[in-house]
């Protein structure tokens, strides 16, 4: 796939999961990677002056959108396990002159942040791929201030694949091997100490490029909760 075709595909996937053309146009094109399954920033209720943490920030798309919403008096922190995408994110923030955004290498199970240090946590299609989700949610609760909230976009399995040959790519097959169901996902959130866990949005996931065998078997959810 050519670079241009790849970029067009990423933009199409971003639109499909809820980002507006204005969202996409407001950030450097290299951060639109089409990796999410929703738009948590759009419904997180961010306000000027807040400190926001993005779990699994990737190239920084959601962080840059959040930085605009919290303004110069706010702060946005992105954490990801891959240094190469953090380099993209840092360069994009510098290109936009965003001084209220920072990016750190780290895992969701051991966040490089102090206790009770953030107001809002967002995450986009990452936590379902974490092997120890319970620990990741406990870490989120640890760094979240009392009265703060989370808005998480993620994928859950709603129907098992039939037995027999499948055309599901290896990256999806690996995710399916430990992917959560909806009830299990929400239960882990509650057990971590989060309150008022509720589904904001739930719809079948069929973003461009989704393997045909998975269409109708996985669901995109937006979940809110508070501390």
Short mmCIF file of N, CA and C in Angstrom, two decimals, residues 44-205:
data_model
loop_
_atom_site.label_atom_id
_atom_site.label_comp_id
_atom_site.label_asym_id
_atom_site.label_seq_id
_atom_site.Cartn_x
_atom_site.Cartn_y
_atom_site.Cartn_z
N UNK A 44 -15.70 13.21 26.62
CA UNK A 44 -15.10 13.15 27.96
C UNK A 44 -15.45 14.35 28.83
N UNK A 45 -16.03 15.39 28.26
CA UNK A 45 -16.41 16.56 29.07
C UNK A 45 -15.21 17.30 29.61
N UNK A 46 -14.14 17.40 28.82
CA UNK A 46 -12.93 18.07 29.28
C UNK A 46 -13.16 19.56 29.45
N UNK A 47 -12.49 20.13 30.47
CA UNK A 47 -12.65 21.55 30.76
C UNK A 47 -11.28 22.23 30.88
N UNK A 48 -11.22 23.53 30.63
CA UNK A 48 -9.95 24.25 30.76
C UNK A 48 -9.35 24.06 32.15
N UNK A 49 -8.03 23.87 32.18
CA UNK A 49 -7.32 23.76 33.44
C UNK A 49 -7.17 22.35 33.97
N UNK A 50 -7.84 21.37 33.37
CA UNK A 50 -7.74 20.00 33.86
C UNK A 50 -6.44 19.32 33.43
N UNK A 51 -6.07 18.31 34.22
CA UNK A 51 -4.95 17.44 33.86
C UNK A 51 -5.54 16.14 33.35
N UNK A 52 -5.17 15.78 32.12
CA UNK A 52 -5.74 14.62 31.44
C UNK A 52 -4.63 13.61 31.15
N UNK A 53 -4.93 12.35 31.38
CA UNK A 53 -4.00 11.26 31.09
C UNK A 53 -4.59 10.38 30.00
N UNK A 54 -3.79 10.11 28.97
CA UNK A 54 -4.20 9.21 27.89
C UNK A 54 -3.42 7.90 28.03
N UNK A 55 -4.13 6.82 28.33
CA UNK A 55 -3.51 5.51 28.48
C UNK A 55 -3.33 4.85 27.12
N UNK A 56 -2.07 4.64 26.72
CA UNK A 56 -1.79 4.08 25.41
C UNK A 56 -2.00 5.12 24.33
N UNK A 57 -1.26 6.21 24.41
CA UNK A 57 -1.53 7.40 23.59
C UNK A 57 -1.13 7.26 22.13
N UNK A 58 -0.32 6.26 21.79
CA UNK A 58 0.11 6.10 20.41
C UNK A 58 0.80 7.35 19.89
N UNK A 59 0.43 7.77 18.69
CA UNK A 59 1.06 8.94 18.07
C UNK A 59 0.57 10.27 18.58
N UNK A 60 -0.35 10.27 19.54
CA UNK A 60 -0.74 11.51 20.20
C UNK A 60 -1.98 12.21 19.66
N UNK A 61 -2.74 11.54 18.79
CA UNK A 61 -3.94 12.16 18.22
C UNK A 61 -4.88 12.66 19.31
N UNK A 62 -5.30 11.78 20.20
CA UNK A 62 -6.24 12.18 21.25
C UNK A 62 -5.62 13.19 22.20
N UNK A 63 -4.33 13.08 22.45
CA UNK A 63 -3.67 14.04 23.34
C UNK A 63 -3.72 15.46 22.77
N UNK A 64 -3.49 15.58 21.47
CA UNK A 64 -3.51 16.90 20.86
C UNK A 64 -4.93 17.48 20.85
N UNK A 65 -5.92 16.62 20.62
CA UNK A 65 -7.31 17.09 20.70
C UNK A 65 -7.64 17.53 22.13
N UNK A 66 -7.19 16.75 23.11
CA UNK A 66 -7.45 17.09 24.50
C UNK A 66 -6.74 18.38 24.91
N UNK A 67 -5.54 18.59 24.39
CA UNK A 67 -4.76 19.78 24.74
C UNK A 67 -5.48 21.06 24.33
N UNK A 68 -6.19 21.00 23.22
CA UNK A 68 -6.97 22.16 22.78
C UNK A 68 -8.11 22.44 23.75
N UNK A 69 -8.70 21.39 24.28
CA UNK A 69 -9.86 21.54 25.17
C UNK A 69 -9.47 22.02 26.57
N UNK A 70 -8.35 21.55 27.09
CA UNK A 70 -7.97 21.96 28.46
C UNK A 70 -7.23 23.29 28.46
N UNK A 71 -6.75 23.73 27.30
CA UNK A 71 -6.13 25.04 27.18
C UNK A 71 -4.77 25.15 27.83
N UNK A 72 -4.17 26.33 27.74
CA UNK A 72 -2.82 26.55 28.27
C UNK A 72 -2.70 26.31 29.76
N UNK A 73 -3.78 26.48 30.50
CA UNK A 73 -3.74 26.26 31.95
C UNK A 73 -3.89 24.80 32.32
N UNK A 74 -4.21 23.95 31.33
CA UNK A 74 -4.35 22.53 31.58
C UNK A 74 -3.10 21.77 31.20
N UNK A 75 -3.17 20.46 31.34
CA UNK A 75 -2.02 19.61 31.07
C UNK A 75 -2.51 18.27 30.55
N UNK A 76 -1.85 17.76 29.53
CA UNK A 76 -2.19 16.46 28.96
C UNK A 76 -0.95 15.58 28.99
N UNK A 77 -1.12 14.37 29.50
CA UNK A 77 0.00 13.43 29.63
C UNK A 77 -0.34 12.17 28.84
N UNK A 78 0.53 11.80 27.93
CA UNK A 78 0.35 10.56 27.18
C UNK A 78 1.37 9.52 27.63
N UNK A 79 0.90 8.30 27.81
CA UNK A 79 1.78 7.19 28.19
C UNK A 79 1.62 6.07 27.17
N UNK A 80 2.74 5.55 26.71
CA UNK A 80 2.70 4.43 25.77
C UNK A 80 3.95 3.57 25.96
N UNK A 81 3.84 2.33 25.55
CA UNK A 81 4.92 1.37 25.73
C UNK A 81 5.90 1.39 24.55
N UNK A 82 5.55 2.10 23.47
CA UNK A 82 6.39 2.10 22.27
C UNK A 82 7.05 3.46 22.07
N UNK A 83 8.36 3.49 22.16
CA UNK A 83 9.10 4.74 22.02
C UNK A 83 8.95 5.35 20.63
N UNK A 84 8.83 4.50 19.60
CA UNK A 84 8.75 5.04 18.24
C UNK A 84 7.50 5.88 18.02
N UNK A 85 6.36 5.49 18.61
CA UNK A 85 5.16 6.31 18.44
C UNK A 85 5.23 7.55 19.32
N UNK A 86 5.89 7.44 20.45
CA UNK A 86 6.07 8.63 21.30
C UNK A 86 6.91 9.69 20.61
N UNK A 87 7.88 9.26 19.82
CA UNK A 87 8.67 10.22 19.05
C UNK A 87 7.81 10.97 18.05
N UNK A 88 6.88 10.25 17.41
CA UNK A 88 5.93 10.90 16.50
C UNK A 88 5.08 11.91 17.26
N UNK A 89 4.59 11.50 18.41
CA UNK A 89 3.74 12.36 19.22
C UNK A 89 4.47 13.62 19.68
N UNK A 90 5.70 13.46 20.14
CA UNK A 90 6.46 14.62 20.62
C UNK A 90 6.74 15.60 19.47
N UNK A 91 7.08 15.05 18.31
CA UNK A 91 7.36 15.92 17.16
C UNK A 91 6.11 16.67 16.73
N UNK A 92 4.97 16.00 16.76
CA UNK A 92 3.71 16.65 16.36
C UNK A 92 3.33 17.74 17.34
N UNK A 93 3.52 17.49 18.64
CA UNK A 93 3.21 18.51 19.64
C UNK A 93 4.11 19.73 19.46
N UNK A 94 5.38 19.47 19.17
CA UNK A 94 6.31 20.57 18.95
C UNK A 94 5.94 21.36 17.70
N UNK A 95 5.49 20.66 16.67
CA UNK A 95 5.09 21.31 15.42
C UNK A 95 3.93 22.26 15.66
N UNK A 96 3.02 21.86 16.56
CA UNK A 96 1.86 22.70 16.88
C UNK A 96 2.14 23.72 17.98
N UNK A 97 3.32 23.65 18.57
CA UNK A 97 3.64 24.56 19.66
C UNK A 97 2.87 24.28 20.93
N UNK A 98 2.51 23.01 21.13
CA UNK A 98 1.75 22.62 22.31
C UNK A 98 2.70 22.44 23.50
N UNK A 99 2.69 23.40 24.39
CA UNK A 99 3.55 23.31 25.57
C UNK A 99 2.84 22.66 26.75
N UNK A 100 1.56 22.34 26.59
CA UNK A 100 0.80 21.73 27.68
C UNK A 100 0.63 20.23 27.50
N UNK A 101 1.47 19.62 26.65
CA UNK A 101 1.40 18.18 26.39
C UNK A 101 2.77 17.56 26.66
N UNK A 102 2.77 16.39 27.30
CA UNK A 102 4.02 15.65 27.51
C UNK A 102 3.76 14.17 27.31
N UNK A 103 4.80 13.45 26.94
CA UNK A 103 4.67 12.04 26.62
C UNK A 103 5.73 11.24 27.35
N UNK A 104 5.31 10.08 27.93
CA UNK A 104 6.21 9.27 28.73
C UNK A 104 6.15 7.81 28.31
N UNK A 105 7.30 7.17 28.32
CA UNK A 105 7.39 5.74 28.07
C UNK A 105 6.99 5.00 29.35
N UNK A 106 6.08 4.05 29.24
CA UNK A 106 5.66 3.30 30.41
C UNK A 106 4.54 2.35 30.09
N UNK A 107 4.25 1.46 31.01
CA UNK A 107 3.17 0.50 30.82
C UNK A 107 1.94 0.95 31.60
N UNK A 108 0.78 0.46 31.19
CA UNK A 108 -0.45 0.78 31.88
C UNK A 108 -0.52 0.10 33.24
N UNK A 109 0.23 -0.98 33.40
CA UNK A 109 0.23 -1.70 34.67
C UNK A 109 1.16 -1.09 35.70
N UNK A 110 1.99 -0.12 35.29
CA UNK A 110 2.90 0.57 36.21
C UNK A 110 3.10 1.99 35.68
N UNK A 111 2.11 2.82 35.86
CA UNK A 111 2.13 4.16 35.29
C UNK A 111 3.22 5.03 35.94
N UNK A 112 3.96 5.77 35.12
CA UNK A 112 5.03 6.63 35.64
C UNK A 112 4.51 7.97 36.15
N UNK A 113 3.48 7.92 36.99
CA UNK A 113 2.86 9.12 37.53
C UNK A 113 2.64 8.96 39.02
N UNK A 114 2.63 10.06 39.77
CA UNK A 114 2.35 9.98 41.22
C UNK A 114 0.87 9.75 41.50
N UNK A 115 0.58 9.37 42.73
CA UNK A 115 -0.80 9.16 43.16
C UNK A 115 -1.62 10.45 42.98
N UNK A 116 -2.93 10.25 42.78
CA UNK A 116 -3.93 11.32 42.71
C UNK A 116 -3.40 12.57 41.99
N UNK A 117 -2.97 12.39 40.76
CA UNK A 117 -2.33 13.50 40.04
C UNK A 117 -3.07 13.92 38.77
N UNK A 118 -4.15 13.23 38.39
CA UNK A 118 -4.86 13.60 37.15
C UNK A 118 -6.35 13.72 37.42
N UNK A 119 -7.01 14.55 36.61
CA UNK A 119 -8.44 14.79 36.76
C UNK A 119 -9.29 13.86 35.90
N UNK A 120 -8.80 13.57 34.70
CA UNK A 120 -9.56 12.77 33.75
C UNK A 120 -8.62 11.79 33.06
N UNK A 121 -9.09 10.57 32.85
CA UNK A 121 -8.33 9.56 32.11
C UNK A 121 -9.11 9.18 30.87
N UNK A 122 -8.43 9.17 29.74
CA UNK A 122 -9.01 8.68 28.49
C UNK A 122 -8.15 7.53 27.98
N UNK A 123 -8.74 6.71 27.15
CA UNK A 123 -7.99 5.62 26.52
C UNK A 123 -8.77 5.17 25.29
N UNK A 124 -8.05 4.79 24.26
CA UNK A 124 -8.70 4.47 22.99
C UNK A 124 -8.20 3.14 22.45
N UNK A 125 -8.98 2.09 22.70
CA UNK A 125 -8.74 0.77 22.09
C UNK A 125 -7.39 0.18 22.50
N UNK A 126 -7.08 0.27 23.79
CA UNK A 126 -5.79 -0.20 24.28
C UNK A 126 -5.94 -1.20 25.43
N UNK A 127 -6.80 -0.91 26.38
CA UNK A 127 -6.84 -1.71 27.60
C UNK A 127 -7.26 -3.15 27.34
N UNK A 128 -8.09 -3.38 26.34
CA UNK A 128 -8.48 -4.76 26.02
C UNK A 128 -7.30 -5.60 25.57
N UNK A 129 -6.22 -4.95 25.16
CA UNK A 129 -5.03 -5.66 24.70
C UNK A 129 -3.99 -5.83 25.81
N UNK A 130 -4.30 -5.34 27.01
CA UNK A 130 -3.41 -5.47 28.15
C UNK A 130 -3.70 -6.79 28.84
N UNK A 131 -2.68 -7.60 29.10
CA UNK A 131 -2.90 -8.92 29.68
C UNK A 131 -3.45 -8.84 31.10
N UNK A 132 -2.93 -7.90 31.90
CA UNK A 132 -3.40 -7.76 33.28
C UNK A 132 -4.27 -6.51 33.37
N UNK A 133 -5.49 -6.61 32.88
CA UNK A 133 -6.39 -5.47 32.88
C UNK A 133 -6.74 -5.01 34.30
N UNK A 134 -6.85 -5.95 35.22
CA UNK A 134 -7.18 -5.58 36.59
C UNK A 134 -6.11 -4.65 37.17
N UNK A 135 -4.87 -4.97 36.93
CA UNK A 135 -3.79 -4.13 37.43
C UNK A 135 -3.79 -2.77 36.73
N UNK A 136 -4.07 -2.76 35.44
CA UNK A 136 -4.10 -1.50 34.70
C UNK A 136 -5.19 -0.58 35.25
N UNK A 137 -6.35 -1.13 35.54
CA UNK A 137 -7.43 -0.30 36.09
C UNK A 137 -7.11 0.15 37.52
N UNK A 138 -6.45 -0.70 38.29
CA UNK A 138 -6.05 -0.27 39.64
C UNK A 138 -5.06 0.89 39.56
N UNK A 139 -4.16 0.85 38.60
CA UNK A 139 -3.22 1.95 38.40
C UNK A 139 -3.96 3.22 38.00
N UNK A 140 -4.97 3.08 37.17
CA UNK A 140 -5.77 4.24 36.78
C UNK A 140 -6.43 4.87 38.00
N UNK A 141 -6.98 4.04 38.86
CA UNK A 141 -7.61 4.55 40.08
C UNK A 141 -6.57 5.22 40.98
N UNK A 142 -5.38 4.65 41.05
CA UNK A 142 -4.33 5.21 41.90
C UNK A 142 -3.98 6.64 41.51
N UNK A 143 -3.86 6.91 40.21
CA UNK A 143 -3.41 8.24 39.78
C UNK A 143 -4.56 9.23 39.64
N UNK A 144 -5.80 8.75 39.66
CA UNK A 144 -6.95 9.62 39.47
C UNK A 144 -7.33 10.32 40.78
N UNK A 145 -7.63 11.58 40.68
CA UNK A 145 -8.05 12.34 41.84
C UNK A 145 -9.50 12.00 42.21
N UNK A 146 -9.82 12.11 43.48
CA UNK A 146 -11.19 11.90 43.93
C UNK A 146 -12.10 12.91 43.23
N UNK A 147 -13.19 12.40 42.66
CA UNK A 147 -14.08 13.25 41.88
C UNK A 147 -13.75 13.26 40.41
N UNK A 148 -12.61 12.66 40.05
CA UNK A 148 -12.24 12.57 38.65
C UNK A 148 -12.99 11.47 37.93
N UNK A 149 -12.81 11.39 36.63
CA UNK A 149 -13.53 10.38 35.86
C UNK A 149 -12.71 9.83 34.71
N UNK A 150 -13.19 8.72 34.17
CA UNK A 150 -12.54 8.10 33.03
C UNK A 150 -13.55 8.00 31.89
N UNK A 151 -13.03 8.06 30.65
CA UNK A 151 -13.83 7.83 29.46
C UNK A 151 -12.99 6.94 28.54
N UNK A 152 -13.43 5.72 28.38
CA UNK A 152 -12.63 4.71 27.69
C UNK A 152 -13.37 4.17 26.48
N UNK A 153 -12.69 4.17 25.35
CA UNK A 153 -13.18 3.50 24.16
C UNK A 153 -12.41 2.19 24.03
N UNK A 154 -13.12 1.10 23.77
CA UNK A 154 -12.42 -0.19 23.66
C UNK A 154 -13.26 -1.19 22.89
N UNK A 155 -12.68 -2.36 22.67
CA UNK A 155 -13.36 -3.45 21.97
C UNK A 155 -13.58 -4.62 22.91
N UNK A 156 -14.73 -5.26 22.77
CA UNK A 156 -15.02 -6.49 23.51
C UNK A 156 -15.58 -7.52 22.53
N UNK A 157 -15.43 -8.76 22.90
CA UNK A 157 -15.93 -9.86 22.07
C UNK A 157 -17.38 -10.15 22.44
N UNK A 158 -18.23 -10.22 21.42
CA UNK A 158 -19.64 -10.52 21.67
C UNK A 158 -20.07 -11.86 21.07
N UNK A 159 -19.23 -12.45 20.25
CA UNK A 159 -19.53 -13.77 19.68
C UNK A 159 -18.23 -14.45 19.31
N UNK A 160 -18.11 -15.72 19.65
CA UNK A 160 -16.90 -16.47 19.35
C UNK A 160 -16.82 -16.80 17.87
N UNK A 161 -15.61 -16.92 17.39
CA UNK A 161 -15.41 -17.37 16.01
C UNK A 161 -15.82 -18.83 15.89
N UNK A 162 -16.39 -19.22 14.77
CA UNK A 162 -16.70 -20.64 14.58
C UNK A 162 -15.42 -21.45 14.47
N UNK A 163 -15.49 -22.70 14.84
CA UNK A 163 -14.34 -23.57 14.71
C UNK A 163 -14.04 -23.82 13.23
N UNK A 164 -12.78 -24.05 12.95
CA UNK A 164 -12.38 -24.33 11.58
C UNK A 164 -11.50 -23.23 11.03
N UNK A 165 -11.15 -23.27 9.75
CA UNK A 165 -10.26 -22.29 9.14
C UNK A 165 -10.80 -20.87 9.25
N UNK A 166 -9.90 -19.93 9.44
CA UNK A 166 -10.29 -18.53 9.55
C UNK A 166 -9.27 -17.67 8.82
N UNK A 167 -9.77 -16.57 8.25
CA UNK A 167 -8.89 -15.64 7.56
C UNK A 167 -8.48 -14.47 8.46
N UNK A 168 -8.68 -14.61 9.75
CA UNK A 168 -8.33 -13.53 10.68
C UNK A 168 -6.81 -13.39 10.74
N UNK A 169 -6.27 -12.18 10.49
CA UNK A 169 -4.82 -11.96 10.57
C UNK A 169 -4.26 -12.27 11.95
N UNK A 170 -2.98 -12.55 12.00
CA UNK A 170 -2.35 -12.96 13.26
C UNK A 170 -2.51 -11.92 14.36
N UNK A 171 -2.44 -10.64 14.02
CA UNK A 171 -2.54 -9.60 15.04
C UNK A 171 -3.92 -9.61 15.70
N UNK A 172 -4.96 -9.91 14.93
CA UNK A 172 -6.30 -10.03 15.49
C UNK A 172 -6.45 -11.33 16.26
N UNK A 173 -5.88 -12.42 15.72
CA UNK A 173 -5.97 -13.71 16.40
C UNK A 173 -5.32 -13.65 17.77
N UNK A 174 -4.20 -12.92 17.88
CA UNK A 174 -3.52 -12.78 19.16
C UNK A 174 -4.39 -12.01 20.15
N UNK A 175 -5.07 -10.96 19.67
CA UNK A 175 -5.96 -10.19 20.53
C UNK A 175 -7.14 -11.06 20.98
N UNK A 176 -7.70 -11.83 20.06
CA UNK A 176 -8.85 -12.66 20.40
C UNK A 176 -8.51 -13.70 21.47
N UNK A 177 -7.26 -14.11 21.52
CA UNK A 177 -6.86 -15.16 22.47
C UNK A 177 -7.04 -14.72 23.92
N UNK A 178 -7.02 -13.40 24.17
CA UNK A 178 -7.19 -12.94 25.56
C UNK A 178 -8.17 -11.76 25.65
N UNK A 179 -8.95 -11.55 24.60
CA UNK A 179 -9.88 -10.42 24.58
C UNK A 179 -11.02 -10.63 25.58
N UNK A 180 -11.52 -9.55 26.18
CA UNK A 180 -12.58 -9.67 27.17
C UNK A 180 -13.97 -9.66 26.55
N UNK A 181 -14.93 -10.21 27.27
CA UNK A 181 -16.33 -10.00 26.97
C UNK A 181 -16.80 -8.75 27.68
N UNK A 182 -17.98 -8.28 27.35
CA UNK A 182 -18.48 -7.03 27.92
C UNK A 182 -18.65 -7.12 29.43
N UNK A 183 -19.32 -8.14 29.91
CA UNK A 183 -19.57 -8.24 31.36
C UNK A 183 -18.26 -8.33 32.15
N UNK A 184 -17.32 -9.10 31.62
CA UNK A 184 -16.04 -9.22 32.30
C UNK A 184 -15.28 -7.91 32.35
N UNK A 185 -15.33 -7.17 31.26
CA UNK A 185 -14.64 -5.88 31.19
C UNK A 185 -15.20 -4.91 32.23
N UNK A 186 -16.53 -4.79 32.28
CA UNK A 186 -17.16 -3.88 33.23
C UNK A 186 -16.92 -4.33 34.67
N UNK A 187 -16.91 -5.64 34.89
CA UNK A 187 -16.68 -6.17 36.24
C UNK A 187 -15.29 -5.81 36.74
N UNK A 188 -14.29 -5.92 35.89
CA UNK A 188 -12.92 -5.57 36.28
C UNK A 188 -12.83 -4.09 36.62
N UNK A 189 -13.51 -3.24 35.87
CA UNK A 189 -13.52 -1.82 36.19
C UNK A 189 -14.09 -1.57 37.58
N UNK A 190 -15.21 -2.20 37.87
CA UNK A 190 -15.84 -1.99 39.18
C UNK A 190 -14.96 -2.52 40.31
N UNK A 191 -14.36 -3.67 40.10
CA UNK A 191 -13.52 -4.27 41.14
C UNK A 191 -12.27 -3.44 41.41
N UNK A 192 -11.87 -2.61 40.46
CA UNK A 192 -10.67 -1.78 40.64
C UNK A 192 -10.93 -0.62 41.60
N UNK A 193 -12.20 -0.32 41.85
CA UNK A 193 -12.54 0.81 42.71
C UNK A 193 -13.25 1.93 42.00
N UNK A 194 -13.46 1.80 40.70
CA UNK A 194 -14.20 2.82 39.95
C UNK A 194 -15.69 2.72 40.28
N UNK A 195 -16.36 3.86 40.29
CA UNK A 195 -17.79 3.91 40.60
C UNK A 195 -18.58 4.35 39.37
N UNK A 196 -19.87 4.11 39.43
CA UNK A 196 -20.78 4.59 38.38
C UNK A 196 -20.33 4.16 36.99
N UNK A 197 -19.87 2.93 36.88
CA UNK A 197 -19.43 2.41 35.58
C UNK A 197 -20.64 2.23 34.67
N UNK A 198 -20.62 2.89 33.53
CA UNK A 198 -21.78 2.81 32.65
C UNK A 198 -21.35 2.92 31.19
N UNK A 199 -22.14 2.30 30.33
CA UNK A 199 -21.86 2.33 28.90
C UNK A 199 -22.48 3.59 28.30
N UNK A 200 -21.66 4.40 27.67
CA UNK A 200 -22.12 5.62 27.00
C UNK A 200 -22.58 5.28 25.59
N UNK A 201 -21.87 4.38 24.96
CA UNK A 201 -22.19 4.00 23.58
C UNK A 201 -21.74 2.58 23.33
N UNK A 202 -22.52 1.84 22.56
CA UNK A 202 -22.19 0.45 22.24
C UNK A 202 -22.67 0.18 20.81
N UNK A 203 -21.76 -0.26 19.95
CA UNK A 203 -22.16 -0.54 18.57
C UNK A 203 -21.23 -1.57 17.95
N UNK A 204 -21.73 -2.32 16.98
CA UNK A 204 -20.87 -3.29 16.29
C UNK A 204 -19.67 -2.59 15.66
N UNK A 205 -18.52 -3.23 15.76
CA UNK A 205 -17.30 -2.64 15.21
C UNK A 205 -17.07 -3.18 13.81
#
